[in-house]
Short mmCIF file of C-alpha atoms in Angstrom, two decimals:
data_model
loop_
_atom_site.label_atom_id
_atom_site.label_comp_id
_atom_site.label_asym_id
_atom_site.label_seq_id
_atom_site.Cartn_x
_atom_site.Cartn_y
_atom_site.Cartn_z
CA MET A 1 -50.20 -201.24 29.60
CA ARG A 2 -51.73 -201.11 26.38
CA ASP A 3 -51.10 -203.87 23.99
CA ASP A 4 -48.52 -203.19 21.30
CA LEU A 5 -49.96 -201.50 18.10
CA ARG A 6 -49.53 -203.96 15.24
CA ILE A 7 -47.43 -202.39 12.47
CA GLY A 8 -47.38 -203.32 8.80
CA ILE A 9 -44.94 -201.48 6.09
CA VAL A 10 -45.36 -201.61 2.65
CA GLY A 11 -42.20 -200.40 0.70
CA LEU A 12 -38.92 -201.21 2.33
CA GLY A 13 -36.75 -198.39 0.56
CA GLN A 14 -35.16 -195.12 1.72
CA ARG A 15 -38.31 -193.88 3.54
CA SER A 16 -39.05 -196.95 4.92
CA VAL A 17 -37.06 -195.79 7.88
CA LEU A 18 -40.12 -194.40 9.39
CA ALA A 19 -40.99 -198.29 10.39
CA ASP A 20 -37.94 -198.63 12.11
CA LEU A 21 -39.01 -195.56 14.22
CA VAL A 22 -42.19 -197.36 15.66
CA HIS A 23 -40.59 -200.46 15.90
CA ARG A 24 -40.32 -200.92 19.74
CA PRO A 25 -41.56 -204.24 20.80
CA GLY A 26 -43.07 -204.38 24.47
CA ALA A 27 -43.00 -200.30 24.27
CA GLY A 28 -46.40 -199.71 22.58
CA SER A 29 -45.78 -200.61 18.92
CA GLY A 30 -43.88 -203.41 16.57
CA VAL A 31 -43.56 -204.04 12.91
CA THR A 32 -45.05 -207.37 12.57
CA ALA A 33 -45.63 -207.45 8.71
CA CYS A 34 -43.87 -206.32 5.94
CA ALA A 35 -43.90 -206.46 2.24
CA ASP A 36 -41.71 -205.20 -0.82
CA PRO A 37 -41.44 -206.89 -4.49
CA ASP A 38 -37.74 -206.83 -4.06
CA PRO A 39 -35.85 -209.88 -2.82
CA THR A 40 -32.87 -207.63 -1.72
CA ALA A 41 -35.25 -205.43 0.54
CA ARG A 42 -36.97 -208.43 1.94
CA ALA A 43 -33.82 -209.95 2.63
CA ARG A 44 -32.91 -206.72 5.05
CA ALA A 45 -36.55 -207.21 6.68
CA GLU A 46 -35.74 -209.54 8.99
CA GLY A 47 -32.69 -208.30 10.31
CA ARG A 48 -34.21 -205.09 11.04
CA PHE A 49 -37.50 -206.01 12.54
CA GLY A 50 -36.40 -209.79 13.82
CA SER A 51 -37.61 -213.45 12.65
CA ARG A 52 -41.60 -213.08 13.84
CA THR A 53 -41.89 -210.56 11.35
CA HIS A 54 -44.07 -211.63 8.51
CA ILE A 55 -41.88 -210.78 5.06
CA CYS A 56 -43.91 -211.41 1.61
CA ASP A 57 -43.85 -210.00 -1.72
CA SER A 58 -47.45 -208.72 -2.08
CA TYR A 59 -48.90 -206.12 0.08
CA LEU A 60 -51.90 -207.55 -0.53
CA ALA A 61 -50.70 -210.83 1.96
CA LEU A 62 -50.88 -207.84 4.50
CA THR A 63 -54.53 -206.95 4.92
CA ASP A 64 -55.38 -210.23 7.20
CA ARG A 65 -52.69 -210.00 8.86
CA GLY A 66 -54.65 -208.49 12.13
CA LEU A 67 -52.66 -205.24 11.80
CA ASP A 68 -53.88 -202.14 13.54
CA ALA A 69 -51.98 -199.61 10.98
CA VAL A 70 -49.81 -199.36 7.75
CA ILE A 71 -46.97 -197.39 6.86
CA VAL A 72 -47.05 -196.90 3.06
CA THR A 73 -43.68 -195.81 1.51
CA THR A 74 -43.87 -197.09 -1.86
CA PRO A 75 -43.54 -195.31 -4.99
CA ASP A 76 -45.88 -192.19 -5.71
CA HIS A 77 -48.13 -194.07 -8.51
CA THR A 78 -49.08 -196.92 -6.63
CA HIS A 79 -50.18 -194.77 -3.66
CA GLU A 80 -53.86 -194.88 -4.79
CA ASP A 81 -54.33 -198.56 -5.20
CA ILE A 82 -52.66 -199.69 -2.14
CA ILE A 83 -53.97 -196.96 0.40
CA VAL A 84 -57.69 -197.94 -0.73
CA ASP A 85 -57.32 -201.42 -0.01
CA PHE A 86 -55.94 -200.89 3.33
CA LEU A 87 -58.92 -198.41 4.16
CA GLU A 88 -61.52 -200.90 2.71
CA ALA A 89 -59.80 -203.65 5.05
CA GLY A 90 -60.46 -201.40 8.10
CA ILE A 91 -56.55 -200.80 8.61
CA ALA A 92 -55.33 -197.16 9.55
CA VAL A 93 -52.79 -195.86 6.67
CA PHE A 94 -49.70 -193.78 7.14
CA ALA A 95 -49.50 -192.60 3.64
CA GLU A 96 -45.85 -190.81 2.87
CA LYS A 97 -46.39 -187.63 0.89
CA PRO A 98 -47.37 -187.19 -1.61
CA LEU A 99 -50.34 -188.75 -1.12
CA ALA A 100 -51.06 -189.71 -4.61
CA THR A 101 -50.14 -188.39 -8.15
CA SER A 102 -53.62 -186.70 -9.41
CA THR A 103 -56.09 -184.61 -7.69
CA GLU A 104 -58.67 -186.87 -8.56
CA ALA A 105 -56.68 -189.89 -7.14
CA CYS A 106 -56.66 -187.89 -3.88
CA ASP A 107 -60.22 -187.32 -3.97
CA HIS A 108 -60.89 -191.11 -4.12
CA ILE A 109 -58.97 -191.82 -1.19
CA LEU A 110 -60.35 -188.94 0.89
CA ASP A 111 -63.55 -190.49 0.03
CA VAL A 112 -63.19 -194.41 0.54
CA ALA A 113 -61.83 -193.09 4.21
CA ARG A 114 -64.77 -191.28 4.92
CA ARG A 115 -66.92 -193.89 3.72
CA THR A 116 -65.36 -196.46 5.42
CA ARG A 117 -64.43 -194.57 8.56
CA THR A 118 -60.88 -195.83 8.62
CA ARG A 119 -58.25 -193.49 9.78
CA LEU A 120 -55.73 -192.01 7.21
CA TYR A 121 -52.67 -190.00 8.21
CA VAL A 122 -50.29 -188.23 5.60
CA GLY A 123 -46.25 -188.16 6.29
CA HIS A 124 -45.96 -184.29 5.73
CA ASN A 125 -43.54 -184.41 8.43
CA MET A 126 -42.25 -180.37 7.77
CA ARG A 127 -44.98 -179.52 9.94
CA HIS A 128 -42.96 -181.21 12.54
CA LEU A 129 -39.57 -179.71 11.21
CA PRO A 130 -38.63 -177.25 14.07
CA VAL A 131 -37.72 -174.50 11.52
CA VAL A 132 -41.25 -174.60 9.94
CA THR A 133 -42.60 -174.63 13.66
CA THR A 134 -40.64 -172.06 14.76
CA MET A 135 -41.80 -169.62 11.72
CA ARG A 136 -45.26 -170.86 12.36
CA GLU A 137 -45.18 -169.97 16.14
CA LEU A 138 -44.05 -166.45 15.20
CA ILE A 139 -46.36 -165.60 12.71
CA VAL A 140 -49.32 -167.14 15.04
CA GLN A 141 -47.93 -164.79 17.88
CA GLY A 142 -48.43 -161.58 15.28
CA ALA A 143 -44.56 -161.05 15.04
CA ILE A 144 -44.95 -159.75 11.34
CA GLY A 145 -48.65 -158.81 11.28
CA ASP A 146 -50.80 -160.23 8.69
CA VAL A 147 -49.06 -162.42 6.09
CA GLN A 148 -49.42 -161.04 2.71
CA ALA A 149 -46.47 -163.02 0.72
CA VAL A 150 -44.55 -166.39 1.12
CA TRP A 151 -41.23 -167.15 -0.86
CA CYS A 152 -39.96 -170.47 -1.13
CA ARG A 153 -36.62 -171.28 -2.84
CA HIS A 154 -35.70 -174.83 -2.62
CA PHE A 155 -32.07 -175.95 -3.28
CA VAL A 156 -32.43 -179.65 -3.96
CA GLY A 157 -28.30 -179.89 -4.04
CA ASP A 158 -28.55 -183.87 -4.46
CA GLY A 159 -31.26 -183.50 -6.92
CA GLY A 160 -29.48 -185.67 -9.64
CA ASP A 161 -28.53 -188.29 -7.21
CA TYR A 162 -32.07 -188.64 -5.58
CA TYR A 163 -34.36 -188.00 -8.46
CA PHE A 164 -32.71 -189.12 -11.47
CA HIS A 165 -31.35 -191.85 -11.09
CA ASP A 166 -34.78 -194.01 -10.82
CA TRP A 167 -38.64 -194.07 -10.90
CA HIS A 168 -38.47 -190.57 -9.65
CA ALA A 169 -37.45 -189.13 -13.22
CA ASP A 170 -40.29 -190.65 -15.02
CA ARG A 171 -43.34 -188.51 -14.73
CA SER A 172 -45.99 -191.69 -15.40
CA LYS A 173 -44.60 -192.36 -11.73
CA THR A 174 -44.59 -188.76 -10.46
CA THR A 175 -46.55 -186.22 -12.76
CA GLY A 176 -43.53 -184.17 -11.93
CA LEU A 177 -41.13 -183.23 -9.14
CA LEU A 178 -43.07 -179.72 -8.85
CA LEU A 179 -45.23 -182.11 -7.50
CA GLN A 180 -43.06 -185.19 -5.91
CA LYS A 181 -40.89 -182.88 -4.40
CA GLY A 182 -42.57 -179.38 -4.04
CA ALA A 183 -45.75 -180.97 -1.75
CA HIS A 184 -43.91 -180.17 0.95
CA ASP A 185 -43.41 -176.59 0.68
CA ILE A 186 -46.92 -176.04 -0.97
CA ASP A 187 -48.36 -177.62 1.79
CA VAL A 188 -45.97 -175.30 4.18
CA ILE A 189 -46.99 -172.48 2.35
CA HIS A 190 -50.58 -172.90 2.60
CA TRP A 191 -50.09 -173.73 6.59
CA LEU A 192 -48.05 -170.69 7.07
CA SER A 193 -50.14 -168.35 5.15
CA GLY A 194 -53.29 -169.83 6.53
CA SER A 195 -54.97 -170.79 3.32
CA VAL A 196 -54.59 -172.68 0.27
CA SER A 197 -54.02 -172.23 -3.40
CA ARG A 198 -56.67 -171.25 -5.87
CA SER A 199 -55.10 -169.99 -9.17
CA VAL A 200 -51.57 -170.91 -10.42
CA THR A 201 -49.19 -170.54 -12.61
CA ALA A 202 -45.40 -171.98 -13.31
CA LEU A 203 -42.45 -172.23 -15.92
CA GLY A 204 -39.85 -174.55 -15.73
CA GLY A 205 -37.80 -177.21 -18.26
CA LEU A 206 -35.42 -180.10 -18.34
CA MET A 207 -32.09 -177.97 -18.10
CA VAL A 208 -29.20 -180.28 -17.19
CA TYR A 209 -30.24 -184.18 -16.71
CA GLY A 210 -31.75 -184.53 -19.94
CA GLY A 211 -28.45 -184.11 -21.63
CA ILE A 212 -26.71 -187.04 -19.91
CA THR A 213 -26.80 -190.32 -21.98
CA ASP A 214 -25.99 -192.68 -19.60
CA ARG A 215 -29.06 -194.40 -18.60
CA ALA A 216 -27.93 -197.45 -17.57
CA HIS A 217 -29.98 -197.60 -13.83
CA ARG A 218 -30.49 -201.02 -13.15
CA PRO A 219 -33.67 -202.40 -11.22
CA GLY A 220 -33.64 -203.21 -7.67
CA GLN A 221 -30.63 -200.55 -6.90
CA SER A 222 -31.12 -197.95 -3.66
CA VAL A 223 -30.01 -194.74 -3.37
CA GLN A 224 -27.15 -196.15 -1.55
CA ASP A 225 -25.56 -197.70 -4.23
CA TRP A 226 -25.00 -194.51 -6.23
CA TYR A 227 -24.93 -191.92 -4.08
CA ASP A 228 -21.37 -190.06 -3.72
CA ARG A 229 -21.66 -186.43 -2.35
CA GLU A 230 -17.94 -185.93 -2.98
CA ASN A 231 -17.49 -187.31 -6.87
CA ASN A 232 -20.57 -186.76 -8.27
CA TRP A 233 -20.23 -183.06 -9.20
CA PRO A 234 -20.51 -181.36 -11.23
CA PRO A 235 -24.26 -182.54 -12.01
CA ARG A 236 -23.52 -183.21 -15.96
CA SER A 237 -20.85 -185.94 -14.77
CA LEU A 238 -23.46 -188.15 -13.13
CA ARG A 239 -23.82 -191.66 -14.89
CA GLY A 240 -25.93 -194.51 -14.44
CA LEU A 241 -29.40 -192.37 -14.63
CA ASN A 242 -32.69 -193.64 -15.03
CA PRO A 243 -33.39 -195.08 -18.70
CA VAL A 244 -36.81 -192.43 -18.66
CA ILE A 245 -36.30 -188.72 -17.78
CA ASP A 246 -38.81 -186.47 -18.85
CA VAL A 247 -39.62 -184.54 -15.58
CA GLU A 248 -38.33 -180.78 -14.76
CA ASP A 249 -35.04 -180.15 -12.84
CA LEU A 250 -35.90 -176.61 -12.28
CA SER A 251 -39.21 -175.14 -11.85
CA MET A 252 -40.99 -171.94 -10.71
CA MET A 253 -44.39 -171.73 -9.74
CA LEU A 254 -46.70 -168.71 -8.85
CA MET A 255 -49.65 -168.78 -6.26
CA ARG A 256 -52.67 -166.41 -5.46
CA LEU A 257 -54.18 -168.38 -2.23
CA GLU A 258 -58.07 -167.82 -1.30
CA ASN A 259 -57.44 -165.29 1.40
CA GLY A 260 -55.74 -163.22 -0.88
CA THR A 261 -52.13 -164.12 -0.20
CA PHE A 262 -49.42 -164.07 -2.94
CA ALA A 263 -46.87 -166.83 -2.84
CA SER A 264 -44.07 -168.38 -5.01
CA TYR A 265 -42.40 -171.34 -5.08
CA GLN A 266 -38.73 -172.22 -6.98
CA GLN A 267 -37.16 -175.42 -6.93
CA CYS A 268 -33.55 -176.30 -8.22
CA HIS A 269 -31.95 -180.17 -8.86
CA PHE A 270 -28.65 -178.94 -9.86
CA THR A 271 -27.55 -176.20 -6.97
CA PRO A 272 -24.29 -177.11 -5.22
CA ASP A 273 -26.07 -176.60 -1.54
CA TYR A 274 -29.32 -178.52 -0.37
CA TRP A 275 -31.77 -176.47 2.08
CA ARG A 276 -35.13 -174.56 1.83
CA ASN A 277 -35.20 -171.12 2.61
CA TYR A 278 -38.42 -169.43 3.11
CA THR A 279 -39.71 -165.48 3.46
CA VAL A 280 -42.74 -164.43 4.75
CA ILE A 281 -43.75 -160.92 4.56
CA GLY A 282 -47.13 -159.41 6.53
CA THR A 283 -48.49 -155.73 6.90
CA GLU A 284 -45.77 -155.23 10.12
CA GLY A 285 -42.46 -156.78 9.18
CA ARG A 286 -41.06 -160.10 7.59
CA LEU A 287 -39.37 -163.55 8.48
CA GLU A 288 -36.74 -165.44 7.10
CA ASN A 289 -35.13 -168.74 7.83
CA PHE A 290 -31.08 -169.04 7.46
CA GLY A 291 -30.34 -172.86 7.25
CA ASP A 292 -33.25 -175.54 7.86
CA GLU A 293 -31.98 -178.32 10.13
CA VAL A 294 -29.15 -177.92 12.33
CA GLY A 295 -27.55 -174.32 13.18
CA ALA A 296 -30.76 -172.82 11.70
CA ARG A 297 -32.20 -169.37 12.66
CA VAL A 298 -35.43 -167.66 11.97
CA GLU A 299 -34.71 -163.60 11.67
CA VAL A 300 -37.24 -161.11 11.91
CA TRP A 301 -37.32 -157.65 10.63
CA SER A 302 -39.96 -155.36 11.86
CA ARG A 303 -38.53 -151.66 11.57
CA ARG A 304 -37.38 -149.89 8.55
CA SER A 305 -33.85 -149.64 7.50
CA GLY A 306 -31.31 -150.16 4.89
CA TYR A 307 -29.90 -153.51 4.41
CA ARG A 308 -29.13 -155.21 7.85
CA ALA A 309 -27.87 -158.89 7.60
CA THR A 310 -29.52 -159.79 10.92
CA GLY A 311 -32.82 -159.01 12.49
CA ASP A 312 -34.46 -157.01 14.90
CA ARG A 313 -35.24 -160.39 16.73
CA SER A 314 -33.14 -164.12 16.07
CA VAL A 315 -34.62 -167.12 17.37
CA ALA A 316 -32.19 -170.16 17.19
CA VAL A 317 -34.08 -172.61 16.19
CA VAL A 318 -33.90 -176.08 18.47
CA ASP A 319 -33.23 -179.50 16.67
CA THR A 320 -33.67 -182.89 18.27
CA ALA A 321 -32.27 -186.18 17.63
CA GLY A 322 -33.94 -188.13 14.52
CA GLY A 323 -34.03 -187.59 10.50
CA HIS A 324 -35.22 -183.88 9.78
CA GLY A 325 -34.34 -182.31 12.61
CA GLY A 326 -36.28 -184.26 14.71
CA ALA A 327 -39.41 -184.18 12.51
CA ASP A 328 -39.49 -188.00 11.42
CA VAL A 329 -39.49 -188.99 15.33
CA ARG A 330 -42.15 -186.73 16.26
CA ILE A 331 -44.41 -187.72 12.88
CA MET A 332 -44.61 -191.15 14.01
CA SER A 333 -44.98 -190.44 17.59
CA GLU A 334 -48.25 -188.62 16.10
CA PHE A 335 -49.13 -191.35 14.33
CA LEU A 336 -49.14 -193.81 16.76
CA GLY A 337 -51.34 -191.67 18.91
CA PHE A 338 -53.82 -191.00 16.22
CA VAL A 339 -54.23 -194.82 15.48
CA ARG A 340 -55.00 -195.32 19.17
CA ASP A 341 -57.39 -192.66 19.76
CA GLY A 342 -57.97 -190.15 16.89
CA GLY A 343 -57.98 -186.58 17.07
CA PRO A 344 -56.88 -183.20 15.43
CA THR A 345 -53.19 -183.91 14.51
CA LEU A 346 -50.93 -180.84 12.59
CA THR A 347 -50.47 -183.19 9.53
CA SER A 348 -54.29 -183.14 7.58
CA PRO A 349 -55.22 -185.20 4.96
CA VAL A 350 -56.99 -182.40 3.10
CA ALA A 351 -54.33 -180.60 3.35
CA ALA A 352 -52.08 -182.78 1.51
CA ARG A 353 -54.55 -183.03 -1.06
CA ASP A 354 -54.94 -179.38 -1.30
CA ALA A 355 -50.99 -179.60 -2.21
CA VAL A 356 -51.57 -182.48 -4.55
CA ALA A 357 -54.23 -180.24 -6.50
CA ALA A 358 -51.72 -177.19 -6.45
CA GLY A 359 -48.59 -179.14 -7.36
CA CYS A 360 -50.73 -180.98 -10.08
CA ALA A 361 -52.39 -177.24 -11.61
CA ALA A 362 -48.59 -175.90 -11.57
CA THR A 363 -47.51 -178.99 -13.51
CA ALA A 364 -50.11 -178.19 -16.10
CA SER A 365 -49.55 -174.78 -16.38
CA LEU A 366 -45.45 -175.49 -16.85
CA ARG A 367 -46.13 -178.23 -19.86
CA ALA A 368 -48.66 -175.34 -21.11
CA GLY A 369 -46.00 -172.53 -21.29
CA GLY A 370 -47.23 -170.81 -17.97
CA SER A 371 -50.87 -170.55 -18.67
CA PRO A 372 -52.74 -169.90 -15.50
CA ALA A 373 -54.34 -173.03 -13.97
CA THR A 374 -57.53 -172.95 -11.48
CA VAL A 375 -57.17 -175.22 -8.50
CA ARG A 376 -60.01 -177.15 -7.58
CA PRO A 377 -61.01 -177.07 -3.84
CA THR A 378 -61.67 -179.92 -1.75
CA PRO A 379 -65.23 -180.63 -1.88
CA PRO A 380 -66.97 -178.67 1.35
CA GLU A 381 -68.77 -182.19 2.88
CA VAL A 382 -65.26 -184.05 2.96
CA ALA A 383 -63.37 -181.46 4.15
CA GLU A 384 -65.72 -181.32 7.34
CA TRP A 385 -65.70 -184.61 7.87
CA PHE A 386 -61.87 -184.71 8.15
CA ALA A 387 -61.80 -181.51 9.86
CA ASP A 388 -63.52 -183.46 12.99
CA GLY A 389 -60.31 -185.49 13.64
CA GLN A 390 -61.37 -188.96 12.35
CA ALA A 391 -62.24 -189.67 15.64
#
């Protein structure tokens, strides 16, 4: 049996739950070091990972701890420097999405990974989400012919609780929620259509949360300190928001993809329900998901008719245990295999970069009143190198 992979974790906030999934001492991998500037987060770390885990306040102290890999789940604006430092140290990196908050930062990260030949993996876990993989399989099987259009409506029902109490609400740390939250869906749209965005336009605004004047958020608080689905409703009743709120809570994006497919993405952070709805239209039919985790199904329409609530084919989505319908478990398993052996994965650093590039261009369009924006492609030599699987 191989020795356990030695894993580090930088950032002990909400998404650091991913580290718990790889902490399996004696079974292939274990968290041996972690870093976070927040003393409260550090105090909880020993109980999570054991007394032998090295706990510190600076991620730089982890670069010489003999780690095989590190998981980076820090605020978005910190990703570039942290990821680059670990790549330069020759330590494989799992970067939570989005890879960075600008196209230029993403390109810098990819350049360093290619130059140092250090393995880079980006946490686009929705490529492992059962409802998405079900739709992808149907498309590949030819269930709706050639894809011509993809529509995504993203109802972010807990948006106020998750994104307007802390750093997410500050564009200097996110660029905007069209990128921060939308990176997942933009990547899925690209994956389902088999192409990437080349031209985008967007509209949107700060419709609800900007009018709330109670900005009493205290540094060091986490989502668990304020989240209350039962009582934090309607959205304008929220209190204790972030002092800076300058990101949009409603956005609508149109995309023209390189292969000629058209797509749209709509995001709202004050709906009562929380889920994603995808419609994919091809030359021989269309498919649509109803629900996106437990109990979800995908309906496929392939013959002409009037309104029908169910399609000609109904496919139940099979979830497994773990966060995001089992996607978190699957993505961390894929990451561990990638650290050991390299090779192709469902996720892709280049695709992650392309999602950021589209999200940044759309945010610029939105803030310019909807002016069309061109999405700069990944340099071909970079895309070619990563296509070989970083083996």
